[in-house]
Every structure is written in structure tokens, then in C-alpha cells.
Coordinates of C-alpha atoms and ligand atoms in Angstrom, one line a residue:
M20 CA 127.9 -81.6 -294.9
K21 CA 129.5 -82.0 -291.6
I22 CA 127.5 -83.9 -288.9
T23 CA 128.2 -83.9 -285.2
V24 CA 126.5 -85.5 -282.1
T25 CA 126.3 -83.8 -278.7
P26 CA 124.8 -84.7 -275.4
K27 CA 123.8 -81.0 -275.1
K28 CA 120.1 -80.1 -274.8
L29 CA 118.5 -79.0 -278.0
D30 CA 117.7 -75.5 -276.6
A31 CA 121.3 -75.1 -275.4
I32 CA 122.7 -75.5 -278.9
H33 CA 123.2 -72.3 -281.0
A34 CA 122.3 -72.9 -284.6
D35 CA 120.9 -70.9 -287.5
C36 CA 118.0 -73.3 -288.0
E37 CA 116.2 -76.2 -286.4
I38 CA 114.8 -79.4 -287.9
V39 CA 111.7 -80.8 -286.2
L40 CA 110.5 -84.2 -287.1
I41 CA 106.8 -84.9 -286.5
I42 CA 106.2 -88.6 -286.0
N43 CA 102.8 -90.1 -286.8
Q44 CA 101.2 -86.7 -287.5
Q45 CA 101.4 -85.8 -283.8
L46 CA 101.1 -82.1 -284.4
K47 CA 100.3 -81.4 -280.7
H48 CA 103.6 -82.9 -279.5
K49 CA 105.8 -80.7 -277.2
W50 CA 108.4 -80.4 -279.9
V51 CA 106.0 -78.6 -282.2
K52 CA 106.3 -75.0 -281.2
D53 CA 104.5 -73.4 -284.2
Q54 CA 101.2 -75.1 -284.1
T55 CA 99.2 -72.1 -285.3
D56 CA 101.5 -71.4 -288.3
L57 CA 101.5 -75.0 -289.3
S58 CA 97.7 -75.2 -289.1
T59 CA 97.5 -72.0 -291.3
L60 CA 99.6 -73.8 -293.8
N61 CA 97.3 -76.9 -293.6
F62 CA 100.5 -78.9 -292.8
E63 CA 99.5 -82.4 -291.9
A64 CA 103.0 -83.8 -291.3
K65 CA 102.5 -86.7 -293.7
S66 CA 105.4 -88.8 -294.8
E67 CA 107.9 -86.9 -297.0
E68 CA 105.9 -83.6 -296.4
S69 CA 107.8 -80.6 -295.0
A70 CA 107.0 -77.0 -293.9
F71 CA 109.7 -74.3 -293.6
L72 CA 109.0 -71.3 -291.4
P73 CA 111.7 -68.8 -292.2
H74 CA 110.7 -66.3 -289.5
Q75 CA 111.0 -69.0 -286.8
H76 CA 114.1 -70.5 -288.4
R77 CA 112.4 -73.9 -288.1
V78 CA 111.6 -76.6 -290.7
Y79 CA 109.2 -79.4 -289.9
A80 CA 109.0 -82.8 -291.7
G81 CA 106.6 -85.6 -291.2
A82 CA 107.4 -89.3 -290.7
D83 CA 104.7 -92.0 -290.6
S84 CA 106.5 -94.0 -288.0
L85 CA 109.9 -94.4 -286.4
D86 CA 111.0 -96.8 -289.1
R87 CA 114.5 -96.2 -290.3
D88 CA 113.4 -95.2 -293.8
E89 CA 110.7 -92.9 -292.6
I90 CA 113.4 -91.0 -290.6
R91 CA 115.8 -90.9 -293.6
L92 CA 113.0 -89.6 -295.9
A93 CA 111.9 -86.9 -293.3
V94 CA 115.4 -85.6 -292.7
A95 CA 116.1 -85.5 -296.4
A96 CA 112.8 -83.7 -297.0
A97 CA 113.6 -81.1 -294.3
L98 CA 117.1 -80.4 -295.7
K99 CA 115.7 -80.1 -299.2
A100 CA 113.2 -77.4 -298.0
I101 CA 116.0 -75.2 -296.7
K102 CA 118.4 -76.0 -299.5
N103 CA 118.5 -72.5 -300.9
T104 CA 118.9 -70.7 -297.6
N105 CA 122.2 -69.5 -296.2
Y106 CA 121.9 -71.3 -292.9
K107 CA 125.3 -72.7 -291.9
T108 CA 124.4 -74.6 -288.7
I109 CA 121.3 -76.7 -288.3
K110 CA 120.3 -78.6 -285.2
I111 CA 118.0 -81.6 -284.9
G112 CA 116.7 -83.4 -281.8
S113 CA 116.5 -87.1 -281.0
Y114 CA 113.0 -88.4 -281.0
V115 CA 113.3 -91.7 -279.2
K116 CA 114.4 -92.7 -275.8
T117 CA 116.1 -95.9 -276.9
C118 CA 118.1 -97.2 -279.9
P119 CA 120.2 -94.1 -280.4
A120 CA 122.4 -96.1 -282.9
I121 CA 119.5 -96.9 -285.3
Y122 CA 118.1 -93.4 -285.3
T123 CA 121.4 -91.6 -285.4
K124 CA 122.3 -93.7 -288.5
A125 CA 118.9 -93.1 -290.1
I126 CA 119.3 -89.3 -289.6
V127 CA 122.9 -89.2 -290.9
E128 CA 122.1 -91.4 -293.9
G129 CA 119.0 -89.4 -294.8
A130 CA 121.1 -86.2 -294.6
L131 CA 124.1 -87.4 -296.6
L132 CA 122.2 -89.3 -299.2
G133 CA 119.7 -86.4 -299.7
D134 CA 122.5 -83.9 -299.9
Y135 CA 124.2 -85.5 -302.9
S136 CA 124.3 -83.6 -306.1
F137 CA 126.1 -84.1 -309.4
D138 CA 127.2 -81.0 -311.3
R139 CA 130.3 -82.3 -313.0
Y140 CA 129.0 -81.3 -316.4
K141 CA 127.4 -78.0 -315.5
S142 CA 129.5 -75.0 -316.7
K143 CA 128.2 -73.0 -313.7
K144 CA 128.6 -74.9 -310.5
E145 CA 126.0 -74.3 -307.7
T146 CA 127.8 -72.7 -304.8
K147 CA 127.4 -75.2 -302.0
I148 CA 127.8 -73.7 -298.5
Q149 CA 129.5 -75.9 -296.0
R150 CA 126.8 -76.9 -293.5
E151 CA 127.0 -78.5 -290.1
L152 CA 124.2 -80.6 -288.8
I153 CA 124.2 -80.9 -285.0
L154 CA 122.3 -83.8 -283.5
S155 CA 121.3 -83.5 -279.8
L156 CA 121.1 -86.7 -277.8
E157 CA 119.0 -84.9 -275.1
E158 CA 116.2 -87.5 -275.0
Y159 CA 118.4 -90.5 -274.3
H160 CA 119.1 -91.8 -270.9
D161 CA 122.6 -92.7 -269.7
K162 CA 124.3 -90.0 -271.8
E163 CA 127.9 -91.1 -271.6
L164 CA 127.3 -94.5 -273.0
K165 CA 124.9 -93.2 -275.6
L166 CA 127.3 -90.6 -276.8
E167 CA 129.8 -93.2 -277.6
S168 CA 127.3 -95.4 -279.4
A169 CA 125.9 -92.4 -281.3
Q170 CA 129.4 -91.4 -282.3
N171 CA 130.0 -94.9 -283.7
A172 CA 126.7 -94.9 -285.5
L173 CA 127.5 -91.5 -287.0
D174 CA 130.9 -92.8 -288.3
E175 CA 129.3 -96.0 -289.7
A176 CA 126.4 -94.2 -291.4
T177 CA 128.8 -91.7 -292.9
I178 CA 130.9 -94.4 -294.4
I179 CA 127.8 -96.2 -295.8
A180 CA 126.2 -93.1 -297.3
Q181 CA 129.5 -91.8 -298.8
A182 CA 130.0 -95.3 -300.4
A183 CA 126.6 -95.0 -302.0
N184 CA 127.4 -91.5 -303.2
L185 CA 130.7 -92.7 -304.7
A186 CA 128.8 -95.3 -306.7
K187 CA 126.4 -92.5 -307.9
D188 CA 129.5 -90.4 -309.1
V189 CA 130.9 -93.4 -311.0
V190 CA 127.5 -94.2 -312.7
N191 CA 126.6 -90.6 -313.5
A192 CA 129.9 -90.0 -315.3
V193 CA 129.4 -90.2 -319.0
P194 CA 130.7 -93.1 -321.1
D195 CA 133.4 -91.0 -322.8
D196 CA 134.8 -90.2 -319.4
M197 CA 134.2 -93.4 -317.5
T198 CA 135.7 -95.9 -319.9
P199 CA 136.9 -99.3 -318.7
E200 CA 140.4 -97.8 -318.4
A201 CA 139.1 -94.9 -316.3
L202 CA 137.1 -97.3 -314.1
A203 CA 140.2 -99.3 -313.5
N204 CA 142.0 -96.1 -312.5
E205 CA 139.2 -95.4 -310.0
A206 CA 139.8 -98.8 -308.5
Q207 CA 143.5 -98.3 -308.4
K208 CA 143.0 -95.0 -306.6
L209 CA 140.9 -96.7 -304.0
A210 CA 143.6 -99.3 -303.4
D211 CA 146.2 -96.5 -303.1
T212 CA 144.2 -94.7 -300.4
L213 CA 142.7 -97.5 -298.3
D214 CA 144.5 -99.7 -295.8
N215 CA 144.8 -103.4 -296.5
V216 CA 143.5 -103.0 -300.1
T217 CA 145.3 -104.2 -303.2
C218 CA 144.3 -104.0 -306.9
F219 CA 145.0 -106.1 -309.9
I220 CA 144.1 -104.9 -313.4
G221 CA 144.1 -107.1 -316.5
D222 CA 143.6 -106.0 -320.1
E223 CA 142.4 -107.8 -323.3
H224 CA 145.5 -110.0 -323.2
F225 CA 144.6 -111.1 -319.7
L226 CA 141.2 -112.1 -320.9
E227 CA 142.8 -114.2 -323.6
E228 CA 145.2 -115.9 -321.1
Q229 CA 142.3 -116.6 -318.8
K230 CA 140.3 -118.1 -321.7
M231 CA 137.5 -115.6 -320.9
G232 CA 136.0 -116.0 -324.4
A233 CA 132.6 -114.7 -323.6
F234 CA 133.8 -111.4 -321.9
A235 CA 136.4 -110.9 -324.7
A236 CA 133.8 -111.3 -327.5
V237 CA 131.5 -108.6 -326.0
A238 CA 134.5 -106.2 -325.6
R239 CA 135.9 -106.7 -329.1
A240 CA 134.2 -104.0 -331.2
S241 CA 134.9 -101.1 -328.9
A242 CA 137.7 -98.6 -329.4
H243 CA 138.0 -98.6 -325.6
K244 CA 139.8 -101.8 -324.4
P245 CA 138.3 -103.9 -321.7
R246 CA 139.5 -104.1 -318.1
F247 CA 139.3 -106.9 -315.7
I248 CA 139.5 -105.5 -312.2
H249 CA 140.2 -107.4 -309.0
L250 CA 140.3 -105.5 -305.7
T251 CA 141.1 -107.3 -302.4
Y252 CA 140.6 -106.0 -298.9
K253 CA 142.4 -108.4 -296.5
P254 CA 142.5 -107.5 -292.8
K255 CA 144.6 -109.5 -290.3
D256 CA 142.9 -112.7 -289.1
A257 CA 140.1 -112.4 -291.6
K258 CA 137.2 -114.8 -290.7
E259 CA 135.3 -115.4 -294.0
K260 CA 135.7 -114.5 -297.6
F261 CA 133.1 -112.4 -299.4
V262 CA 133.3 -111.9 -303.1
F263 CA 131.3 -109.2 -305.0
V264 CA 131.1 -109.3 -308.8
G265 CA 129.9 -106.3 -310.8
K266 CA 128.8 -105.9 -314.4
G267 CA 130.8 -102.9 -315.7
L268 CA 129.4 -102.1 -319.1
T269 CA 130.5 -98.5 -319.5
Y270 CA 128.1 -98.4 -322.4
D271 CA 125.6 -100.8 -323.8
S272 CA 124.5 -99.9 -327.3
G273 CA 123.1 -103.4 -327.7
G274 CA 125.8 -104.4 -330.1
L275 CA 124.7 -105.7 -333.5
S276 CA 121.3 -106.4 -332.0
L277 CA 121.2 -102.6 -331.6
K278 CA 118.9 -101.0 -329.1
P279 CA 116.3 -98.6 -330.4
S280 CA 117.3 -95.0 -329.6
E281 CA 114.9 -94.5 -326.8
H282 CA 116.2 -97.6 -325.0
M283 CA 119.8 -96.7 -325.5
V284 CA 119.6 -93.4 -323.6
S285 CA 120.8 -93.9 -320.0
M286 CA 122.8 -97.0 -320.9
K287 CA 125.8 -95.3 -319.3
S288 CA 124.2 -96.8 -316.2
D289 CA 125.0 -100.3 -317.3
K290 CA 128.2 -100.0 -315.2
S291 CA 126.1 -99.7 -312.0
G292 CA 126.9 -103.2 -310.8
S293 CA 130.6 -102.5 -311.0
A294 CA 130.1 -99.1 -309.3
A295 CA 128.3 -100.8 -306.4
A296 CA 131.0 -103.5 -306.1
L297 CA 133.7 -100.8 -306.0
A298 CA 131.8 -98.8 -303.4
I299 CA 131.1 -101.8 -301.2
L300 CA 134.8 -102.6 -301.1
K301 CA 135.6 -99.1 -300.1
G302 CA 132.9 -99.2 -297.4
A303 CA 134.0 -102.6 -296.1
A304 CA 137.6 -101.4 -295.8
Q305 CA 136.6 -98.2 -294.0
L306 CA 134.2 -100.1 -291.7
Q307 CA 137.1 -102.5 -291.1
V308 CA 134.9 -105.5 -291.3
P309 CA 136.7 -108.6 -290.1
F310 CA 136.4 -110.4 -293.5
E311 CA 138.3 -110.8 -296.6
V312 CA 136.3 -108.8 -299.2
H313 CA 137.0 -109.1 -303.0
T314 CA 135.5 -107.1 -305.8
I315 CA 135.7 -108.5 -309.3
I316 CA 134.7 -106.2 -312.2
G317 CA 134.3 -107.1 -315.8
S318 CA 134.4 -103.8 -317.6
C319 CA 133.9 -103.1 -321.4
E320 CA 131.7 -101.4 -323.9
N321 CA 129.1 -103.3 -326.0
M322 CA 129.5 -101.6 -329.5
I323 CA 129.1 -102.3 -333.2
G324 CA 131.8 -102.5 -335.8
G325 CA 133.4 -104.8 -338.4
N326 CA 134.9 -107.0 -335.7
A327 CA 131.8 -107.1 -333.4
Y328 CA 130.6 -110.4 -332.1
K329 CA 127.4 -111.6 -333.8
P330 CA 124.2 -113.4 -333.3
D331 CA 125.0 -117.0 -334.3
D332 CA 128.5 -117.0 -332.9
V333 CA 129.3 -119.7 -330.3
L334 CA 131.6 -118.5 -327.5
V335 CA 133.6 -120.6 -325.0
A336 CA 133.6 -119.3 -321.4
K337 CA 136.4 -119.7 -319.0
N338 CA 134.9 -123.0 -317.6
G339 CA 134.6 -124.5 -321.0
V340 CA 130.8 -124.0 -321.3
T341 CA 129.8 -123.1 -324.9
I342 CA 127.3 -120.3 -325.5
E343 CA 125.2 -119.7 -328.5
V344 CA 124.8 -115.9 -329.1
R345 CA 121.3 -115.2 -330.3
N346 CA 121.1 -111.6 -329.1
T347 CA 124.2 -109.4 -328.6
D348 CA 122.2 -107.2 -326.3
A349 CA 122.2 -110.0 -323.7
E350 CA 125.8 -109.1 -323.1
G351 CA 126.0 -108.6 -319.4
R352 CA 125.5 -112.3 -318.7
L353 CA 128.4 -113.1 -321.0
V354 CA 130.8 -110.8 -319.2
L355 CA 129.5 -112.0 -315.8
A356 CA 129.9 -115.7 -316.9
D357 CA 133.7 -115.4 -317.1
C358 CA 133.9 -113.2 -314.0
L359 CA 131.8 -115.7 -312.0
C360 CA 134.2 -118.5 -313.0
Y361 CA 137.1 -116.5 -311.8
A362 CA 135.3 -115.6 -308.6
C363 CA 134.5 -119.3 -307.8
E364 CA 138.2 -120.1 -308.1
L365 CA 138.7 -117.8 -305.0
E366 CA 136.6 -120.3 -303.0
P367 CA 134.3 -117.7 -301.5
D368 CA 132.2 -118.2 -298.4
Y369 CA 129.7 -115.8 -300.0
L370 CA 129.4 -114.7 -303.6
V371 CA 127.2 -111.9 -304.7
D372 CA 127.0 -110.6 -308.2
M373 CA 125.3 -107.3 -309.0
A374 CA 124.1 -106.2 -312.5
T375 CA 121.8 -104.1 -314.5
L376 CA 121.0 -107.3 -316.2
T377 CA 117.4 -107.3 -317.6
G378 CA 114.6 -105.0 -318.5
A379 CA 112.4 -108.0 -317.5
C380 CA 113.4 -107.5 -313.9
V381 CA 112.1 -103.9 -314.1
V382 CA 108.8 -105.2 -315.6
A383 CA 108.6 -107.8 -312.8
V384 CA 109.1 -105.8 -309.7
G385 CA 109.0 -102.1 -310.8
E386 CA 111.6 -99.4 -311.1
Y387 CA 112.5 -99.0 -307.5
T388 CA 113.2 -102.6 -306.5
T389 CA 116.2 -105.0 -306.8
G390 CA 115.5 -108.6 -307.7
I391 CA 117.3 -111.1 -305.5
M392 CA 117.9 -114.6 -306.9
G393 CA 119.8 -117.6 -305.8
H394 CA 119.5 -121.2 -304.6
N395 CA 119.7 -120.6 -300.9
S396 CA 116.4 -119.3 -299.3
A397 CA 118.0 -118.4 -296.0
L398 CA 120.7 -116.4 -297.7
K399 CA 118.1 -114.6 -299.9
D400 CA 116.1 -113.8 -296.8
E401 CA 119.2 -112.4 -295.1
M402 CA 119.8 -110.0 -298.0
L403 CA 116.1 -109.1 -298.1
S404 CA 116.2 -108.1 -294.5
A405 CA 119.5 -106.2 -294.8
A406 CA 118.1 -104.3 -297.8
D407 CA 115.0 -103.4 -295.8
K408 CA 117.1 -102.1 -292.9
S409 CA 119.3 -100.1 -295.3
G410 CA 116.3 -98.5 -297.0
E411 CA 116.7 -100.2 -300.3
L412 CA 113.7 -102.0 -301.8
S413 CA 114.1 -105.6 -302.9
A414 CA 112.2 -108.7 -303.7
T415 CA 113.1 -112.3 -304.2
L416 CA 112.4 -114.0 -307.6
P417 CA 112.2 -117.8 -307.6
F418 CA 114.2 -120.1 -309.8
N419 CA 112.4 -123.2 -311.2
R420 CA 113.3 -126.2 -313.3
Y421 CA 111.0 -125.2 -316.2
L422 CA 112.5 -121.8 -316.7
K423 CA 115.9 -123.4 -316.6
K424 CA 115.0 -125.5 -319.7
L425 CA 114.3 -122.3 -321.7
I426 CA 118.0 -121.5 -322.2
K427 CA 118.8 -124.7 -323.9
S428 CA 120.6 -124.4 -327.3
D429 CA 120.6 -126.8 -330.3
I430 CA 124.1 -125.9 -331.3
A431 CA 125.9 -125.1 -328.0
D432 CA 125.6 -126.0 -324.3
I433 CA 123.3 -123.0 -323.7
S434 CA 121.9 -120.0 -325.4
N435 CA 122.4 -116.4 -324.2
I436 CA 118.6 -115.7 -324.5
A437 CA 115.6 -117.7 -323.4
A438 CA 113.1 -119.3 -325.7
S439 CA 110.3 -117.2 -324.0
R440 CA 110.4 -113.6 -323.0
Y441 CA 108.4 -114.4 -319.9
G442 CA 110.4 -114.7 -316.7
G443 CA 113.3 -112.9 -318.4
A444 CA 115.0 -111.8 -315.1
I445 CA 114.9 -115.4 -313.8
T446 CA 116.2 -117.0 -317.0
A447 CA 119.1 -114.5 -317.0
G448 CA 119.8 -115.6 -313.4
L449 CA 119.6 -119.2 -314.4
F450 CA 122.1 -118.5 -317.3
L451 CA 124.6 -117.2 -314.7
D452 CA 124.0 -120.4 -312.6
N453 CA 126.0 -122.3 -315.3
F454 CA 129.1 -120.5 -314.2
V455 CA 128.9 -121.0 -310.5
T456 CA 130.6 -124.2 -309.3
D457 CA 128.6 -126.8 -307.3
T458 CA 130.4 -125.9 -304.1
V459 CA 129.5 -122.3 -304.4
K460 CA 125.9 -122.6 -305.5
D461 CA 124.4 -122.3 -302.0
K462 CA 126.7 -119.4 -301.2
W463 CA 125.7 -117.3 -304.3
L464 CA 123.2 -114.5 -304.7
H465 CA 122.4 -112.6 -307.9
L466 CA 121.1 -109.1 -307.6
D467 CA 119.4 -107.6 -310.7
I468 CA 119.6 -103.8 -310.1
A469 CA 118.3 -102.8 -313.6
G470 CA 115.4 -100.9 -312.1
P471 CA 116.7 -98.9 -309.1
A472 CA 120.3 -98.3 -310.3
F473 CA 119.3 -95.3 -312.5
I474 CA 116.0 -93.5 -312.6
E475 CA 115.5 -90.2 -314.5
K476 CA 113.0 -88.8 -312.0
E477 CA 114.0 -88.2 -308.4
W478 CA 112.4 -90.4 -305.7
G479 CA 112.5 -90.3 -301.9
Y480 CA 116.0 -89.1 -301.0
N481 CA 117.4 -90.2 -304.3
Q482 CA 118.2 -87.6 -306.9
S483 CA 117.5 -88.2 -310.6
G484 CA 120.1 -90.4 -312.2
A485 CA 122.2 -92.9 -310.3
S486 CA 121.1 -94.1 -306.9
G487 CA 124.0 -96.3 -305.7
A488 CA 121.7 -99.4 -305.7
G489 CA 123.2 -102.4 -304.0
V490 CA 125.7 -100.5 -301.9
R491 CA 123.7 -99.9 -298.8
M492 CA 122.1 -103.3 -298.7
C493 CA 125.4 -105.2 -299.1
L494 CA 127.1 -103.0 -296.5
Y495 CA 124.3 -103.5 -294.0
W496 CA 124.5 -107.2 -294.8
L497 CA 128.2 -107.2 -294.1
K498 CA 127.6 -105.4 -290.8
E499 CA 125.0 -108.0 -289.8
H500 CA 127.6 -110.7 -290.4
T501 CA 130.0 -108.8 -288.3
Y502 CA 127.6 -108.8 -285.4
K503 CA 127.0 -112.5 -285.9
I504 CA 130.6 -113.6 -285.8
N505 CA 131.3 -111.3 -282.8
N506 CA 128.3 -112.9 -281.1
Y507 CA 127.3 -109.4 -280.4
H508 CA 123.7 -108.5 -280.0
D509 CA 123.6 -104.8 -279.6
K510 CA 120.1 -104.0 -278.4
D511 CA 120.4 -100.9 -280.5
E512 CA 120.7 -103.0 -283.6
E513 CA 117.5 -105.0 -282.9
K514 CA 114.4 -103.6 -284.3
Ligands
BES20 N1 121.7 -103.5 -319.8 C1 120.5 -104.2 -320.3 C2 119.4 -104.3 -319.3 C3 118.8 -103.1 -318.8 C4 117.6 -102.7 -319.3 C5 119.4 -102.3 -317.8 C6 116.9 -101.5 -318.8 C7 118.7 -101.2 -317.3 C8 117.5 -100.8 -317.8 C9 120.9 -105.6 -320.8 O1 122.2 -105.8 -321.3 C10 119.9 -105.9 -321.9 O2 119.9 -105.3 -322.9 N2 119.1 -107.0 -321.6 C11 118.2 -107.4 -322.6 C12 118.1 -108.9 -322.6 C13 117.3 -109.5 -323.7 C14 118.0 -109.3 -325.0 C15 117.2 -111.0 -323.4 C16 116.8 -106.8 -322.2 O3 116.5 -106.8 -321.0 O4 116.0 -106.4 -323.0
ZN21 ZN1 122.3 -105.3 -323.4
ZN22 ZN1 123.6 -104.4 -320.5

């Protein structure tokens, strides 16, 4: 979908169809031209509700408030209602007199995220007509200035939504296609097409050289060899260093602690952390953020076989910490352990790891929400707020000293599973803490995206399957940091 902004009045724009958003169920508002029809349809304009009037060539959608996510949901709902029509041009008005940047972004993100579809494995592809969405800035005062800011907002939101959609493509690809090697090729492709981006790829020999004994053990039984991927975006005069680490299990069968069949289905999504880290790097480079951004990915398959790692093995991670394996299905933390050690050597100002790490996190906060963990409350709050603005749901989960004791081991330094299944998301986070150096502890966040990364039933503007969890929140977070260092307080960005 192509999206354009124009200072033209809505009535002066020629388009095949018009989208009308109804805020707060104000059905008597001047924008609502078909009140009789809508009341015949008993249309109440509730959140996510839409009504398409083909004779009028208008589609209405409700939003409970002017909150960013209400707008995203409404735009996506409106476009979904006219999905099967042959309209080529669609116009939409602006519904607020201020803050064009915020609302332009919300409209654009709602449209592009909602418009995503994945038909790579369908033998008959849906014919998708190339549509144009035209956004009128009619309501805003001071048109010249607002046009520029709306155009910037359009560009920024397009980058962010397309990054999330890239992550969805990577996650939705099946394990036989998206092997560690194929994921590394995706990373290399990004580096080849983006300015200021370089890519390093290491194989199983690199893991050995680096003494990444935990990662190597998980990877061992698969016919597909592991890949360690390090992407760097380095603009001139970069201010700070952000490092993103992603769990890239292209398949998680559980290993010898084999998953029951019903839990194994959808484990192609165990590469979601790496897909997010890849997409964030792409977004950051396209947004030209003034920071050095690194993406570190540990990619492999957790399989069974004669040479598989076993419960009872003791592994030695890159930093020398010894790990007793008690369950080979708790493999993500082993891969991340070595990747976090490597990441700390980069001396980051901020370190964020993303992983579909625990079913326990899904139990704790539900399927739609990311669990944010770390030692630094201010940093966790920053991410929480960025997630909220981006439209991603998140909640912080607190570490504590008692849960930390649950991962002790008799035979090694730590065990890869906790002594109790309660608090499993947090004990997994505390396991990772052993691989973050003291100087980085306060700069580190762990995002458990096991719930939202992949859901088999569509929700909001997310299709069934991958959602690109982590991408939008981290890109919003990077943007917030950009405003901070530029000492720039765009009124438009303030809620
Ligand atoms: N990849 C899974 C976690 C997961 C579960 C992701 C559900 C997405 C949806 C992870 O590797 C795993 O199997 N974790 C175990 C840990 C346990 C053995 C301590 C789990 O959550 O059951
Ligand atoms: Zn597992
Ligand atoms: Zn896993």
C-alpha cells in the first residue's frame, strides 16, 4: 500500500472510497454523513467495530479515544472491511487539530501493519491490488509546517511498520526454509542493501574458537549447522552504543527432553527474538538514528540424535561459568548465555536481549504481553512507556533474591532449570544475569516475547502467526533516545 499526505481538503480529494473514523462514539459528528444508514445497521462505532456502506463508498470505524492504538486499530478495521473491494484510492481525514505527527504515524502504522499478509506457501496467491491511501491534513492549522512534520511522520511510521512486517516474514517462514544458514543470508542481504551496516557471520568453528560451549552444545544434534550473526550499524559521530541480542532457534523440538507434539507445533517461532533483532537493526539504519546499533544473533536448531547434548551434561559458557543441563528444552538461555558474554565485550551503553524464552511468561502475563526484566527500574519504565506508545503490550516482572537461589546446582555453578516451576519467566531471566558483566548489569533489559511473538488466532491489527513482537517497542525506544540526545521536545511527540 502506498500512503501519501496532502494539505488538500478531504472533499477536494478524488478517491474511490473514504474512511471515516468515529471517535468516542460521536455518531452525530459533522464527519458522519450517513447517520440514517448507520443507525439502520445498529452501528455503535465501538472500538474495532466497522461499517462499510458500498453505495456511499464510505467505510466507518470506531475508536474509543484518540489514543494511538485506538487509531491504529480503527484504521486497520476499516481497511479490513474493504479488503475484497476493487477500490484503488482511499482517502482519510485528520481528526485532531494538533499533534499531526502522532496521528499520522498511528494511521500509517495501523494501515501497514493491518495490511500484512503471508501467502508464501499458498499455491494460489491472492491477487493484491496496489492501493493508495491519501491522508488529508485539512484540520490542522499552519499547513506548511504541518505538512513537513506529517511527511516525516509518514516516513518514520512506514519504516517502523515495515520493520515489524519483515520480522513477521522471517518468523512465518518454515524451519526447513529458514535454517540458521538462511537466517544468516537474510542478515547479509540487509547489510548489502543498507548504508553504514556491516555483517559478520560465524559457524560452528567460530563457536569453538570463542569457547561458546553452551551454544555449541544446543546446536550439535542438528543437520543444519549453527550461525553466530553480528550486524553493526555505525553512523558517523555515533553517540551511544545499543546492542540487541536475539534468540534464533529456527526450531525447538525440545531436544532429548522432547516436547509433547501439541507443544512442538509453532516452534518455528522460536527464532522470533532474532527476527526482531534483525528488524530493529534495519529500522534503526533506515531511521538513521545517531547511535551505534549492534544485533547479535545465536541461531541453531534444538534437535535429537546420537550426538545430542543431554540432561546431566555440564557445559562451560564463554565466560567460564559452568552449567548443569537438567532439561534440554531450556535451550534458549544456553544460546543466549554465550551471546550475552560476547555482547558485553562490546561495552554497550544499552543491552537488550529478546527471546521466546519461557511458557511461564505466557502463563504470567497472558499471550499478548511481553515480559520486561532487568535490574534498572528507570530503564524498565522507559521500555514500558515506549512499548505503550508503539502499541505493543508489556509488563515488568520483578527479580528477587529468593528466586535467584532456585537455579543453584550441586554439581556445577548453576542449573539450566529452576528448582520450582513457579516464577519460571523470572528464574530464566536470572539465569541470563550470570552472563551479563557487572558494568553492564544496569544497562541490560531482558524481553521475554514467548506470548505475543506468535499467536495462531488474529488479534487487533495482528494477523494469525507472527506479530513482529519487540520491533516496534524497541524502535520507539530508540526514537525517544534520539529526541533526548538532541534535546528536542517536539510538542507533537508529547502525549
Ligand atoms: N521456546 C520455548 C519457550 C516457549 C514456550 C516459547 C511457548 C513460545 C511458546 C523454550 O525453549 C522452552 O521450551 N522453555 C521451557 C523451559 C522449561 C523447560 C524450564 C518451558 O517454558 O517450558
Ligand atoms: Zn525449549
Ligand atoms: Zn526455545
